[in-house]
Amino acid sequence: MLLLLLVVPALSADAKQFVVVIDPGHGGKDYGAIGAITNEKSINLNVAKKLGELICEQYDKEDVKVVYTRDKDVFVALDARARIANNAKGDLFISIHVNSVSRKNKNRTTIAGTEVYTCGLHKSERNLDVAKRENAVMFLEDDYSQKYQGFDPNSPESYIAFELNQSKHLERSIEFATLTKDNLTSIAGRHDKGVKQAGFWVLWSTSMPSVLVELDFICNPRSEKYMASADGVEKMAKSLAKAFDDYYAAVSGNSSVIKHDASVAKHDAKPAREEAEQPADADDAGTIAEADEPEAEQAIEYRVQVLANDRKVPSKSKLFKGEAVDEYYDRGMYKYTIGHHKSRKEAEKAMRKLRKKFPQAFVVKMENGKRVD
């Protein structure tokens, strides 16, 4: 099962609760994206409350605590959402949203699929547009300029901070985002539009692994009808709950706290993909070849990881800033490292230098080309 493939630091033995913060986007005077029969704030809240119910049914309250940023139709500012999560000492933040595109977009009524975001610098105008739309809730606050220290959701320059201050929780965020994307595809039948990064203020401000889920496109009549239906809400919530099950089992190191047999596919889930399965475009030209390592190198070593992505990245990409990188495939992501070091101390010394270029860099332990820590 996929949960056995995840390598995540275990919870400490004296940890009493895992706190999951569920954030239904928008609310109250902020309707979010508007559809023909419903609106984003309503879909978000319906799915969020169902997700919370499923988690509470699966776990004893001593093990897992659910915190909502809102549990009814009220307006909650972005900074308040982050404050609720941080004050609760959350271990995971799940922000639930619905996607849309401009009325000028010729594919408006046919575009479909789920996108799951972690915080980072947007790699495309499309990602920036999504971040702008979700961050624009700031404009509903009278004192937004002062409260958000001059951040302007419509200014590309404002998003530079997201590259300079990428969270130490990025790796864990990507792992949960990948689980979420896979389960929304397999359980809820949503089209897979991938795991992405963009400058979402609410993710940047939470001090824990955090993702923002765009369930599907409300501008697509078929997708809207599905998301507005009881069956759609149920399956989307089950998708997120299954992702949480797998993630929690990994971080706790003890799946026995789940109230039913963890070996059974929960929430009507289809079998998880094997780790070795790669996307169809894995052999794209110009990407890094996965060459067999010589026998002499088949030993424990330490590398500095600088990037993870759901698709291969060309070796000469500007993202690597002129550095030579090695690639390995792990938990549904292509991951890129710099250097080969015999000791962790040596690798940490290299990491400190590399953080001038890659603030999110961290050390990984490798054995026979595979990550072991």
mmCIF file of C-alpha atoms in Angstrom:
data_model
loop_
_atom_site.group_PDB
_atom_site.id
_atom_site.type_symbol
_atom_site.label_atom_id
_atom_site.label_comp_id
_atom_site.label_asym_id
_atom_site.label_seq_id
_atom_site.Cartn_x
_atom_site.Cartn_y
_atom_site.Cartn_z
ATOM 1 C CA MET A 1 0.000 0.000 0.000
ATOM 2 C CA LEU A 2 1.133 3.575 -0.610
ATOM 3 C CA LEU A 3 1.141 4.378 3.073
ATOM 4 C CA LEU A 4 4.030 1.915 3.542
ATOM 5 C CA LEU A 5 6.116 3.790 0.991
ATOM 6 C CA LEU A 6 5.922 7.161 2.712
ATOM 7 C CA VAL A 7 8.941 8.071 4.814
ATOM 8 C CA VAL A 8 7.892 10.752 7.275
ATOM 9 C CA PRO A 9 9.267 11.581 10.726
ATOM 10 C CA ALA A 10 7.202 9.736 13.323
ATOM 11 C CA LEU A 11 5.253 11.525 16.006
ATOM 12 C CA SER A 12 6.998 11.606 19.361
ATOM 13 C CA ALA A 13 6.019 8.957 21.860
ATOM 14 C CA ASP A 14 4.434 11.488 24.194
ATOM 15 C CA ALA A 15 2.354 13.185 21.489
ATOM 16 C CA LYS A 16 -1.269 13.067 22.651
ATOM 17 C CA GLN A 17 -3.034 14.338 19.578
ATOM 18 C CA PHE A 18 -2.519 14.972 15.901
ATOM 19 C CA VAL A 19 -4.286 18.230 15.033
ATOM 20 C CA VAL A 20 -5.686 18.525 11.517
ATOM 21 C CA VAL A 21 -6.989 21.973 10.588
ATOM 22 C CA ILE A 22 -9.697 21.985 7.916
ATOM 23 C CA ASP A 23 -10.162 25.309 6.159
ATOM 24 C CA PRO A 24 -13.313 25.741 4.007
ATOM 25 C CA GLY A 25 -12.315 28.613 1.734
ATOM 26 C CA HIS A 26 -14.390 31.824 1.459
ATOM 27 C CA GLY A 27 -17.696 32.197 3.365
ATOM 28 C CA GLY A 28 -20.226 34.830 4.425
ATOM 29 C CA LYS A 29 -20.002 37.905 2.194
ATOM 30 C CA ASP A 30 -17.252 36.183 0.188
ATOM 31 C CA TYR A 31 -18.970 33.745 -2.181
ATOM 32 C CA GLY A 32 -15.813 32.697 -4.010
ATOM 33 C CA ALA A 33 -16.359 31.433 -7.553
ATOM 34 C CA ILE A 34 -19.979 31.546 -8.725
ATOM 35 C CA GLY A 35 -21.632 28.770 -10.725
ATOM 36 C CA ALA A 36 -24.997 28.388 -12.409
ATOM 37 C CA ILE A 37 -26.630 26.480 -9.541
ATOM 38 C CA THR A 38 -24.373 27.010 -6.515
ATOM 39 C CA ASN A 39 -21.241 28.783 -5.315
ATOM 40 C CA GLU A 40 -17.775 27.980 -4.065
ATOM 41 C CA LYS A 41 -18.276 28.841 -0.394
ATOM 42 C CA SER A 42 -21.143 26.334 -0.094
ATOM 43 C CA ILE A 43 -19.293 23.477 -1.783
ATOM 44 C CA ASN A 44 -16.190 24.120 0.311
ATOM 45 C CA LEU A 45 -18.134 24.033 3.566
ATOM 46 C CA ASN A 46 -20.098 20.900 2.648
ATOM 47 C CA VAL A 47 -16.966 18.947 1.760
ATOM 48 C CA ALA A 48 -15.025 20.272 4.771
ATOM 49 C CA LYS A 49 -17.693 19.296 7.295
ATOM 50 C CA LYS A 50 -18.087 15.847 5.758
ATOM 51 C CA LEU A 51 -14.315 15.370 5.824
ATOM 52 C CA GLY A 52 -14.233 16.320 9.507
ATOM 53 C CA GLU A 53 -17.037 13.861 10.249
ATOM 54 C CA LEU A 54 -15.207 11.033 8.496
ATOM 55 C CA ILE A 55 -11.986 11.708 10.366
ATOM 56 C CA CYS A 56 -13.817 11.847 13.708
ATOM 57 C CA GLU A 57 -15.519 8.542 12.900
ATOM 58 C CA GLN A 58 -12.201 6.886 12.090
ATOM 59 C CA TYR A 59 -10.108 8.016 15.059
ATOM 60 C CA ASP A 60 -10.431 8.358 18.798
ATOM 61 C CA LYS A 61 -10.440 11.993 19.878
ATOM 62 C CA GLU A 62 -7.379 11.352 22.046
ATOM 63 C CA ASP A 63 -5.424 10.535 18.870
ATOM 64 C CA VAL A 64 -6.741 13.026 16.313
ATOM 65 C CA LYS A 65 -8.364 16.409 16.813
ATOM 66 C CA VAL A 66 -10.239 18.232 14.034
ATOM 67 C CA VAL A 67 -10.201 22.040 14.034
ATOM 68 C CA TYR A 68 -12.238 24.104 11.542
ATOM 69 C CA THR A 69 -11.389 27.649 10.518
ATOM 70 C CA ARG A 70 -15.144 27.990 9.994
ATOM 71 C CA ASP A 71 -17.967 25.489 10.412
ATOM 72 C CA LYS A 72 -20.782 27.706 9.162
ATOM 73 C CA ASP A 73 -21.423 30.372 6.530
ATOM 74 C CA VAL A 74 -19.365 33.227 7.958
ATOM 75 C CA PHE A 75 -16.585 35.414 6.616
ATOM 76 C CA VAL A 76 -13.116 34.637 8.017
ATOM 77 C CA ALA A 77 -10.131 36.753 6.986
ATOM 78 C CA LEU A 78 -7.021 35.067 5.616
ATOM 79 C CA ASP A 79 -4.877 36.119 8.548
ATOM 80 C CA ALA A 80 -7.511 34.781 10.959
ATOM 81 C CA ARG A 81 -7.480 31.396 9.211
ATOM 82 C CA ALA A 82 -3.713 31.145 9.603
ATOM 83 C CA ARG A 83 -3.954 32.334 13.213
ATOM 84 C CA ILE A 84 -6.550 29.660 14.057
ATOM 85 C CA ALA A 85 -4.298 26.977 12.587
ATOM 86 C CA ASN A 86 -1.153 28.197 14.313
ATOM 87 C CA ASN A 87 -2.849 28.743 17.686
ATOM 88 C CA ALA A 88 -4.206 25.192 17.507
ATOM 89 C CA LYS A 89 -0.625 23.976 16.950
ATOM 90 C CA GLY A 90 -1.827 22.182 13.857
ATOM 91 C CA ASP A 91 0.065 19.261 12.358
ATOM 92 C CA LEU A 92 -1.647 19.518 8.956
ATOM 93 C CA PHE A 93 -3.605 22.301 7.239
ATOM 94 C CA ILE A 94 -6.100 21.442 4.467
ATOM 95 C CA SER A 95 -7.649 24.404 2.666
ATOM 96 C CA ILE A 96 -10.596 23.404 0.459
ATOM 97 C CA HIS A 97 -11.530 25.408 -2.629
ATOM 98 C CA VAL A 98 -13.255 25.230 -6.011
ATOM 99 C CA ASN A 99 -11.606 26.337 -9.239
ATOM 100 C CA SER A 100 -12.777 28.533 -12.123
ATOM 101 C CA VAL A 101 -11.446 30.422 -15.140
ATOM 102 C CA SER A 102 -12.269 33.719 -16.792
ATOM 103 C CA ARG A 103 -15.472 34.075 -18.763
ATOM 104 C CA LYS A 104 -13.261 34.972 -21.725
ATOM 105 C CA ASN A 105 -11.675 31.523 -21.678
ATOM 106 C CA LYS A 106 -13.014 29.497 -24.618
ATOM 107 C CA ASN A 107 -12.609 26.279 -22.599
ATOM 108 C CA ARG A 108 -14.591 27.626 -19.670
ATOM 109 C CA THR A 109 -17.413 25.062 -19.859
ATOM 110 C CA THR A 110 -15.199 22.053 -20.605
ATOM 111 C CA ILE A 111 -12.128 22.531 -18.426
ATOM 112 C CA ALA A 112 -12.135 20.010 -15.576
ATOM 113 C CA GLY A 113 -9.941 18.408 -12.972
ATOM 114 C CA THR A 114 -8.439 18.661 -9.529
ATOM 115 C CA GLU A 115 -5.322 20.676 -8.718
ATOM 116 C CA VAL A 116 -3.562 20.485 -5.357
ATOM 117 C CA TYR A 117 -1.206 23.295 -4.403
ATOM 118 C CA THR A 118 1.621 23.753 -1.949
ATOM 119 C CA CYS A 119 3.154 27.125 -1.216
ATOM 120 C CA GLY A 120 5.947 28.246 -3.502
ATOM 121 C CA LEU A 121 6.805 30.437 -6.446
ATOM 122 C CA HIS A 122 4.342 29.975 -9.300
ATOM 123 C CA LYS A 123 5.882 28.378 -12.381
ATOM 124 C CA SER A 124 3.216 29.568 -14.814
ATOM 125 C CA GLU A 125 0.785 32.425 -15.352
ATOM 126 C CA ARG A 126 -2.067 29.975 -14.804
ATOM 127 C CA ASN A 127 -0.783 29.140 -11.305
ATOM 128 C CA LEU A 128 -0.369 32.845 -10.569
ATOM 129 C CA ASP A 129 -3.945 33.503 -11.688
ATOM 130 C CA VAL A 130 -5.244 30.874 -9.257
ATOM 131 C CA ALA A 131 -3.233 32.388 -6.403
ATOM 132 C CA LYS A 132 -4.426 35.913 -7.254
ATOM 133 C CA ARG A 133 -8.044 34.784 -7.213
ATOM 134 C CA GLU A 134 -7.763 33.048 -3.839
ATOM 135 C CA ASN A 135 -5.696 35.851 -2.277
ATOM 136 C CA ALA A 136 -8.122 38.511 -3.534
ATOM 137 C CA VAL A 137 -10.328 37.891 -0.490
ATOM 138 C CA MET A 138 -8.024 40.443 1.167
ATOM 139 C CA PHE A 139 -9.800 43.192 -0.756
ATOM 140 C CA LEU A 140 -12.939 42.526 1.304
ATOM 141 C CA GLU A 141 -11.110 43.766 4.399
ATOM 142 C CA ASP A 142 -10.984 47.538 4.980
ATOM 143 C CA ASP A 143 -7.485 47.506 6.450
ATOM 144 C CA TYR A 144 -5.976 44.834 4.218
ATOM 145 C CA SER A 145 -2.948 46.895 3.127
ATOM 146 C CA GLN A 146 -1.827 47.470 6.709
ATOM 147 C CA LYS A 147 -2.828 44.038 7.973
ATOM 148 C CA TYR A 148 -0.948 42.214 5.211
ATOM 149 C CA GLN A 149 2.044 44.592 5.315
ATOM 150 C CA GLY A 150 1.535 46.020 1.851
ATOM 151 C CA PHE A 151 1.009 42.682 0.099
ATOM 152 C CA ASP A 152 -0.913 43.251 -3.147
ATOM 153 C CA PRO A 153 -2.572 40.093 -4.536
ATOM 154 C CA ASN A 154 -2.425 41.555 -8.055
ATOM 155 C CA SER A 155 1.263 42.516 -7.998
ATOM 156 C CA PRO A 156 3.725 39.859 -9.261
ATOM 157 C CA GLU A 157 6.451 41.525 -7.181
ATOM 158 C CA SER A 158 4.561 40.746 -3.982
ATOM 159 C CA TYR A 159 4.983 37.029 -4.640
ATOM 160 C CA ILE A 160 8.781 37.128 -4.530
ATOM 161 C CA ALA A 161 8.559 36.592 -0.785
ATOM 162 C CA PHE A 162 7.107 33.146 -1.348
ATOM 163 C CA GLU A 163 10.306 32.016 -3.086
ATOM 164 C CA LEU A 164 12.540 33.596 -0.454
ATOM 165 C CA ASN A 165 10.649 32.065 2.454
ATOM 166 C CA GLN A 166 9.604 28.583 1.374
ATOM 167 C CA SER A 167 8.553 26.576 4.380
ATOM 168 C CA LYS A 168 10.628 23.835 5.965
ATOM 169 C CA HIS A 169 7.393 21.831 5.699
ATOM 170 C CA LEU A 170 7.426 21.869 1.890
ATOM 171 C CA GLU A 171 8.450 18.222 1.507
ATOM 172 C CA ARG A 172 5.697 16.974 3.808
ATOM 173 C CA SER A 173 3.210 19.287 2.094
ATOM 174 C CA ILE A 174 4.073 17.821 -1.293
ATOM 175 C CA GLU A 175 3.631 14.296 0.037
ATOM 176 C CA PHE A 176 0.151 15.004 1.384
ATOM 177 C CA ALA A 177 -0.740 16.920 -1.784
ATOM 178 C CA THR A 178 0.236 13.897 -3.875
ATOM 179 C CA LEU A 179 -1.940 11.581 -1.774
ATOM 180 C CA THR A 180 -4.836 14.024 -2.084
ATOM 181 C CA LYS A 181 -4.509 14.334 -5.840
ATOM 182 C CA ASP A 182 -4.286 10.559 -6.317
ATOM 183 C CA ASN A 183 -7.372 9.864 -4.198
ATOM 184 C CA LEU A 184 -9.504 12.578 -5.759
ATOM 185 C CA THR A 185 -8.652 10.913 -9.058
ATOM 186 C CA SER A 186 -9.305 7.318 -8.011
ATOM 187 C CA ILE A 187 -12.227 7.743 -5.595
ATOM 188 C CA ALA A 188 -14.033 10.870 -6.823
ATOM 189 C CA GLY A 189 -13.181 10.322 -10.487
ATOM 190 C CA ARG A 190 -11.741 13.804 -10.954
ATOM 191 C CA HIS A 191 -9.323 14.457 -13.805
ATOM 192 C CA ASP A 192 -5.710 14.652 -12.597
ATOM 193 C CA LYS A 193 -4.258 18.133 -13.163
ATOM 194 C CA GLY A 194 -1.318 17.565 -10.860
ATOM 195 C CA VAL A 195 0.426 18.886 -7.767
ATOM 196 C CA LYS A 196 1.565 22.486 -8.212
ATOM 197 C CA GLN A 197 3.069 25.425 -6.360
ATOM 198 C CA ALA A 198 1.863 28.993 -6.124
ATOM 199 C CA GLY A 199 1.898 31.936 -3.729
ATOM 200 C CA PHE A 200 -1.113 31.377 -1.492
ATOM 201 C CA TRP A 201 -0.916 33.714 1.472
ATOM 202 C CA VAL A 202 -2.786 31.381 3.817
ATOM 203 C CA LEU A 203 -0.364 28.507 3.114
ATOM 204 C CA TRP A 204 2.665 30.750 3.501
ATOM 205 C CA SER A 205 1.420 31.888 6.922
ATOM 206 C CA THR A 206 0.736 28.477 8.468
ATOM 207 C CA SER A 207 3.588 26.843 10.386
ATOM 208 C CA MET A 208 2.805 23.244 9.441
ATOM 209 C CA PRO A 209 2.499 21.066 6.325
ATOM 210 C CA SER A 210 -0.215 22.810 4.290
ATOM 211 C CA VAL A 211 -2.062 22.270 1.020
ATOM 212 C CA LEU A 212 -4.778 24.072 -0.906
ATOM 213 C CA VAL A 213 -7.115 21.759 -2.801
ATOM 214 C CA GLU A 214 -8.979 22.965 -5.901
ATOM 215 C CA LEU A 215 -11.611 20.212 -6.128
ATOM 216 C CA ASP A 216 -12.779 20.891 -9.697
ATOM 217 C CA PHE A 217 -14.025 23.709 -11.934
ATOM 218 C CA ILE A 218 -17.381 25.236 -11.029
ATOM 219 C CA CYS A 219 -17.523 26.928 -14.466
ATOM 220 C CA ASN A 220 -17.912 23.468 -16.029
ATOM 221 C CA PRO A 221 -21.629 22.569 -15.731
ATOM 222 C CA ARG A 222 -20.957 18.838 -15.311
ATOM 223 C CA SER A 223 -18.323 19.396 -12.645
ATOM 224 C CA GLU A 224 -20.528 21.906 -10.827
ATOM 225 C CA LYS A 225 -23.463 19.488 -10.797
ATOM 226 C CA TYR A 226 -21.233 16.775 -9.357
ATOM 227 C CA MET A 227 -19.772 19.012 -6.645
ATOM 228 C CA ALA A 228 -23.229 20.267 -5.677
ATOM 229 C CA SER A 229 -24.617 16.729 -5.332
ATOM 230 C CA ALA A 230 -24.681 14.680 -2.139
ATOM 231 C CA ASP A 231 -22.816 11.884 -3.907
ATOM 232 C CA GLY A 232 -20.134 14.276 -5.096
ATOM 233 C CA VAL A 233 -19.642 15.758 -1.638
ATOM 234 C CA GLU A 234 -19.442 12.275 -0.134
ATOM 235 C CA LYS A 235 -16.837 10.988 -2.598
ATOM 236 C CA MET A 236 -14.686 14.107 -2.515
ATOM 237 C CA ALA A 237 -14.679 14.047 1.291
ATOM 238 C CA LYS A 238 -13.833 10.338 1.249
ATOM 239 C CA SER A 239 -10.941 11.099 -1.092
ATOM 240 C CA LEU A 240 -9.501 13.634 1.335
ATOM 241 C CA ALA A 241 -10.149 11.329 4.286
ATOM 242 C CA LYS A 242 -8.282 8.483 2.574
ATOM 243 C CA ALA A 243 -5.350 10.803 1.907
ATOM 244 C CA PHE A 244 -5.399 11.767 5.576
ATOM 245 C CA ASP A 245 -5.533 8.100 6.646
ATOM 246 C CA ASP A 246 -2.413 7.280 4.645
ATOM 247 C CA TYR A 247 -0.549 10.385 5.750
ATOM 248 C CA TYR A 248 -1.441 9.958 9.410
ATOM 249 C CA ALA A 249 -0.470 6.273 9.377
ATOM 250 C CA ALA A 250 2.927 7.324 8.065
ATOM 251 C CA VAL A 251 3.611 10.169 10.500
ATOM 252 C CA SER A 252 2.297 8.288 13.533
ATOM 253 C CA GLY A 253 4.007 5.022 12.656
ATOM 254 C CA ASN A 254 0.966 3.265 14.086
ATOM 255 C CA SER A 255 -2.013 2.565 11.850
ATOM 256 C CA SER A 256 -3.731 0.594 14.650
ATOM 257 C CA VAL A 257 -5.379 3.776 15.937
ATOM 258 C CA ILE A 258 -7.720 3.679 12.952
ATOM 259 C CA LYS A 259 -10.996 2.160 14.105
ATOM 260 C CA HIS A 260 -11.208 -0.371 11.310
ATOM 261 C CA ASP A 261 -8.836 -2.711 9.482
ATOM 262 C CA ALA A 262 -6.237 -0.551 7.723
ATOM 263 C CA SER A 263 -5.493 -3.386 5.279
ATOM 264 C CA VAL A 264 -8.941 -2.966 3.735
ATOM 265 C CA ALA A 265 -9.330 -0.258 1.069
ATOM 266 C CA LYS A 266 -11.095 2.455 3.035
ATOM 267 C CA HIS A 267 -13.642 4.921 1.695
ATOM 268 C CA ASP A 268 -14.208 2.817 -1.466
ATOM 269 C CA ALA A 269 -10.661 3.578 -2.603
ATOM 270 C CA LYS A 270 -9.095 1.878 -5.582
ATOM 271 C CA PRO A 271 -5.681 0.245 -4.987
ATOM 272 C CA ALA A 272 -2.864 2.764 -4.715
ATOM 273 C CA ARG A 273 -0.311 2.929 -7.492
ATOM 274 C CA GLU A 274 2.995 1.213 -6.923
ATOM 275 C CA GLU A 275 5.825 3.607 -6.182
ATOM 276 C CA ALA A 276 7.732 2.488 -9.261
ATOM 277 C CA GLU A 277 4.897 3.449 -11.596
ATOM 278 C CA GLN A 278 5.855 6.609 -13.480
ATOM 279 C CA PRO A 279 3.901 9.056 -15.622
ATOM 280 C CA ALA A 280 3.595 8.292 -19.314
ATOM 281 C CA ASP A 281 5.826 11.220 -20.187
ATOM 282 C CA ALA A 282 8.679 10.000 -17.981
ATOM 283 C CA ASP A 283 10.980 9.632 -21.003
ATOM 284 C CA ASP A 284 10.591 13.176 -22.302
ATOM 285 C CA ALA A 285 13.603 14.392 -24.253
ATOM 286 C CA GLY A 286 16.000 16.687 -22.421
ATOM 287 C CA THR A 287 15.345 15.232 -18.981
ATOM 288 C CA ILE A 288 17.809 13.565 -16.668
ATOM 289 C CA ALA A 289 18.478 9.923 -17.465
ATOM 290 C CA GLU A 290 18.296 7.434 -14.599
ATOM 291 C CA ALA A 291 21.585 5.628 -15.126
ATOM 292 C CA ASP A 292 22.627 2.591 -13.127
ATOM 293 C CA GLU A 293 25.141 3.491 -10.451
ATOM 294 C CA PRO A 294 28.478 1.687 -10.445
ATOM 295 C CA GLU A 295 28.865 -1.043 -7.843
ATOM 296 C CA ALA A 296 31.419 1.088 -5.965
ATOM 297 C CA GLU A 297 28.740 3.722 -5.333
ATOM 298 C CA GLN A 298 26.114 1.335 -4.011
ATOM 299 C CA ALA A 299 26.460 2.488 -0.390
ATOM 300 C CA ILE A 300 25.059 4.960 2.120
ATOM 301 C CA GLU A 301 25.660 8.588 1.223
ATOM 302 C CA TYR A 302 24.170 12.000 1.939
ATOM 303 C CA ARG A 303 22.891 14.483 -0.628
ATOM 304 C CA VAL A 304 21.318 17.938 -0.539
ATOM 305 C CA GLN A 305 17.782 17.949 -1.970
ATOM 306 C CA VAL A 306 16.754 21.204 -3.648
ATOM 307 C CA LEU A 307 13.572 20.452 -5.602
ATOM 308 C CA ALA A 308 10.645 18.031 -5.873
ATOM 309 C CA ASN A 309 8.137 18.005 -8.729
ATOM 310 C CA ASP A 310 5.390 15.728 -10.025
ATOM 311 C CA ARG A 311 6.985 15.759 -13.513
ATOM 312 C CA LYS A 312 10.561 15.467 -14.716
ATOM 313 C CA VAL A 313 12.516 18.712 -14.866
ATOM 314 C CA PRO A 314 15.132 19.203 -17.641
ATOM 315 C CA SER A 315 18.690 19.033 -16.317
ATOM 316 C CA LYS A 316 19.465 22.469 -17.767
ATOM 317 C CA SER A 317 16.392 24.091 -16.258
ATOM 318 C CA LYS A 318 16.867 27.553 -14.783
ATOM 319 C CA LEU A 319 15.334 26.170 -11.606
ATOM 320 C CA PHE A 320 18.673 24.517 -10.832
ATOM 321 C CA LYS A 321 20.541 27.837 -11.139
ATOM 322 C CA GLY A 322 23.541 26.341 -12.916
ATOM 323 C CA GLU A 323 24.088 23.478 -10.475
ATOM 324 C CA ALA A 324 24.553 19.848 -11.596
ATOM 325 C CA VAL A 325 21.814 17.695 -10.119
ATOM 326 C CA ASP A 326 20.938 14.024 -9.675
ATOM 327 C CA GLU A 327 17.370 12.764 -9.952
ATOM 328 C CA TYR A 328 15.546 10.050 -8.035
ATOM 329 C CA TYR A 329 11.879 9.019 -8.059
ATOM 330 C CA ASP A 330 10.159 8.684 -4.686
ATOM 331 C CA ARG A 331 6.535 8.622 -3.524
ATOM 332 C CA GLY A 332 5.124 9.845 -6.810
ATOM 333 C CA MET A 333 7.543 12.742 -7.171
ATOM 334 C CA TYR A 334 10.751 13.425 -9.103
ATOM 335 C CA LYS A 335 13.306 14.735 -6.639
ATOM 336 C CA TYR A 336 16.583 16.522 -7.345
ATOM 337 C CA THR A 337 19.749 16.525 -5.273
ATOM 338 C CA ILE A 338 23.183 18.116 -5.404
ATOM 339 C CA GLY A 339 26.398 16.452 -4.267
ATOM 340 C CA HIS A 340 27.466 13.077 -2.868
ATOM 341 C CA HIS A 341 28.790 13.174 0.702
ATOM 342 C CA LYS A 342 30.133 10.459 2.999
ATOM 343 C CA SER A 343 28.791 12.022 6.198
ATOM 344 C CA ARG A 344 25.754 14.042 7.247
ATOM 345 C CA LYS A 345 28.044 16.696 8.727
ATOM 346 C CA GLU A 346 29.733 17.161 5.354
ATOM 347 C CA ALA A 347 26.354 17.336 3.606
ATOM 348 C CA GLU A 348 25.023 19.892 6.097
ATOM 349 C CA LYS A 349 28.023 22.096 5.431
ATOM 350 C CA ALA A 350 27.247 21.962 1.704
ATOM 351 C CA MET A 351 23.552 22.581 2.421
ATOM 352 C CA ARG A 352 24.299 25.829 4.256
ATOM 353 C CA LYS A 353 26.071 27.156 1.171
ATOM 354 C CA LEU A 354 23.381 25.943 -1.201
ATOM 355 C CA ARG A 355 20.620 27.641 0.802
ATOM 356 C CA LYS A 356 21.828 30.947 -0.614
ATOM 357 C CA LYS A 357 20.406 29.701 -3.914
ATOM 358 C CA PHE A 358 17.843 27.203 -2.623
ATOM 359 C CA PRO A 359 16.320 28.360 0.713
ATOM 360 C CA GLN A 360 14.279 25.146 0.913
ATOM 361 C CA ALA A 361 17.336 22.802 0.651
ATOM 362 C CA PHE A 362 17.690 19.946 3.145
ATOM 363 C CA VAL A 363 19.840 16.823 3.612
ATOM 364 C CA VAL A 364 18.626 13.345 2.628
ATOM 365 C CA LYS A 365 20.229 9.992 3.395
ATOM 366 C CA MET A 366 20.505 7.647 0.415
ATOM 367 C CA GLU A 367 21.298 3.957 0.115
ATOM 368 C CA ASN A 368 21.643 2.204 -3.233
ATOM 369 C CA GLY A 369 20.089 5.231 -4.908
ATOM 370 C CA LYS A 370 17.012 5.242 -2.683
ATOM 371 C CA ARG A 371 16.107 7.550 0.182
ATOM 372 C CA VAL A 372 16.161 5.769 3.529
ATOM 373 C CA ASP A 373 15.375 8.473 6.125
#
